[in-house]
Amino acid sequence: MHYRSFALTPSAQRVIGYRQALQEAGLEVDEALMVRGDFHPRSGYEAARRLLELRPLPTALFACNDMMAIGALRALAEAGLRVPEDFSIVGYDDIELASYAAPPLTTIRQDKVAIAESALRLALERIAQPELPARCETLPVELVERQSTRRMA
């Protein structure tokens, strides 16, 4: 379990994780590849449409939640791209709909029970000792590999 800054939103932390992963892989961050959305399918659709205008064409997309990833799946299908043959997509949250998407969505799963337990424990600590500083905990996540991604050679 790691502690994080209370001021960072989950989406901001995912962007930081993206940047760190690129850095660890020895790759530069290309700001043109970072398209913001609002966690709804429509913004995922619109973000994917913007990415499809880039040259060279990207080959993969990480959406900050599954709903945006599902919107992106539609944009790619409309553009005639096959997932995962032409383009890989990863979402975040592992909502129930992710396994029913076409193709089933690779995603990041959070342990919802552990999140609830952590929130309850922190709330009870705060009630018992209100003078304690606010804090957040970062819990582990799991990659759920489905058919929206392919392994690179």
CSV table of C-alpha atoms in Angstrom, one decimal, residues 1-95:
chain,number,residue,atom,x,y,z
A,1,MET,CA,0.0,0.0,0.0
A,2,HIS,CA,1.3,3.4,-1.0
A,3,TYR,CA,0.3,6.8,0.2
A,4,ARG,CA,-0.3,9.6,-2.3
A,5,SER,CA,-0.9,13.3,-2.4
A,6,PHE,CA,-4.4,14.1,-1.2
A,7,ALA,CA,-4.6,16.9,-3.8
A,8,LEU,CA,-4.2,14.6,-6.9
A,9,THR,CA,-7.2,13.3,-8.6
A,10,PRO,CA,-7.3,9.7,-9.9
A,11,SER,CA,-7.1,11.0,-13.5
A,12,ALA,CA,-4.1,13.1,-12.6
A,13,GLN,CA,-2.4,10.1,-11.0
A,14,ARG,CA,-3.1,8.1,-14.2
A,15,VAL,CA,-1.4,10.7,-16.3
A,16,ILE,CA,1.6,10.7,-13.9
A,17,GLY,CA,1.7,6.9,-14.3
A,18,TYR,CA,1.6,7.2,-18.1
A,19,ARG,CA,4.5,9.6,-18.0
A,20,GLN,CA,6.5,7.4,-15.6
A,21,ALA,CA,5.9,4.3,-17.7
A,22,LEU,CA,7.2,6.2,-20.8
A,23,GLN,CA,10.2,7.4,-19.0
A,24,GLU,CA,11.0,3.9,-17.7
A,25,ALA,CA,10.8,2.6,-21.2
A,26,GLY,CA,13.1,5.3,-22.5
A,27,LEU,CA,10.4,7.0,-24.5
A,28,GLU,CA,9.5,10.7,-24.8
A,29,VAL,CA,6.1,12.1,-23.8
A,30,ASP,CA,4.3,13.4,-26.9
A,31,GLU,CA,1.7,15.9,-25.7
A,32,ALA,CA,-0.3,15.4,-29.0
A,33,LEU,CA,-1.1,11.9,-27.8
A,34,MET,CA,-2.7,13.1,-24.6
A,35,VAL,CA,-6.3,13.9,-25.2
A,36,ARG,CA,-8.5,14.8,-22.3
A,37,GLY,CA,-12.0,13.5,-21.7
A,38,ASP,CA,-14.7,13.6,-19.1
A,39,PHE,CA,-15.1,9.9,-18.3
A,40,HIS,CA,-18.2,9.4,-20.6
A,41,PRO,CA,-18.3,7.3,-23.7
A,42,ARG,CA,-18.8,10.4,-26.0
A,43,SER,CA,-15.5,11.9,-24.8
A,44,GLY,CA,-13.7,8.6,-25.5
A,45,TYR,CA,-15.3,8.6,-28.9
A,46,GLU,CA,-14.2,12.2,-29.6
A,47,ALA,CA,-10.7,11.6,-28.2
A,48,ALA,CA,-10.2,8.6,-30.4
A,49,ARG,CA,-11.4,10.6,-33.5
A,50,ARG,CA,-8.8,13.3,-32.7
A,51,LEU,CA,-6.0,10.6,-32.4
A,52,LEU,CA,-7.1,9.1,-35.7
A,53,GLU,CA,-6.1,12.5,-37.3
A,54,LEU,CA,-2.5,12.2,-36.2
A,55,ARG,CA,0.3,11.0,-38.5
A,56,PRO,CA,1.9,8.7,-38.0
A,57,LEU,CA,-1.3,7.0,-36.7
A,58,PRO,CA,-0.9,5.7,-33.0
A,59,THR,CA,-1.3,2.0,-32.5
A,60,ALA,CA,-2.7,2.0,-29.0
A,61,LEU,CA,-4.9,3.9,-26.6
A,62,PHE,CA,-5.2,4.0,-22.8
A,63,ALA,CA,-8.4,5.5,-21.6
A,64,CYS,CA,-8.8,6.7,-18.0
A,65,ASN,CA,-11.9,4.6,-17.6
A,66,ASP,CA,-13.8,1.8,-19.4
A,67,MET,CA,-16.7,4.0,-20.5
A,68,MET,CA,-14.3,6.2,-22.5
A,69,ALA,CA,-12.5,3.1,-23.9
A,70,ILE,CA,-15.9,1.8,-25.1
A,71,GLY,CA,-16.6,5.1,-26.9
A,72,ALA,CA,-13.1,4.9,-28.5
A,73,LEU,CA,-13.9,1.3,-29.7
A,74,ARG,CA,-16.9,2.7,-31.6
A,75,ALA,CA,-14.8,5.5,-33.2
A,76,LEU,CA,-12.2,3.0,-34.3
A,77,ALA,CA,-14.8,0.7,-35.8
A,78,GLU,CA,-16.3,3.6,-37.7
A,79,ALA,CA,-12.9,4.4,-39.1
A,80,GLY,CA,-12.5,0.8,-40.3
A,81,LEU,CA,-9.8,-0.1,-37.9
A,82,ARG,CA,-9.8,-3.6,-36.3
A,83,VAL,CA,-9.1,-4.0,-32.6
A,84,PRO,CA,-6.6,-5.4,-31.7
A,85,GLU,CA,-5.1,-6.1,-35.1
A,86,ASP,CA,-4.8,-2.4,-36.1
A,87,PHE,CA,-5.2,-0.7,-32.7
A,88,SER,CA,-5.0,-1.8,-29.1
A,89,ILE,CA,-7.2,-0.3,-26.3
A,90,VAL,CA,-6.9,-0.5,-22.5
A,91,GLY,CA,-9.5,0.9,-20.2
A,92,TYR,CA,-9.6,1.3,-16.4
A,93,ASP,CA,-12.1,0.1,-13.7
A,94,ASP,CA,-13.2,-3.3,-15.1
A,95,ILE,CA,-16.9,-2.4,-15.2
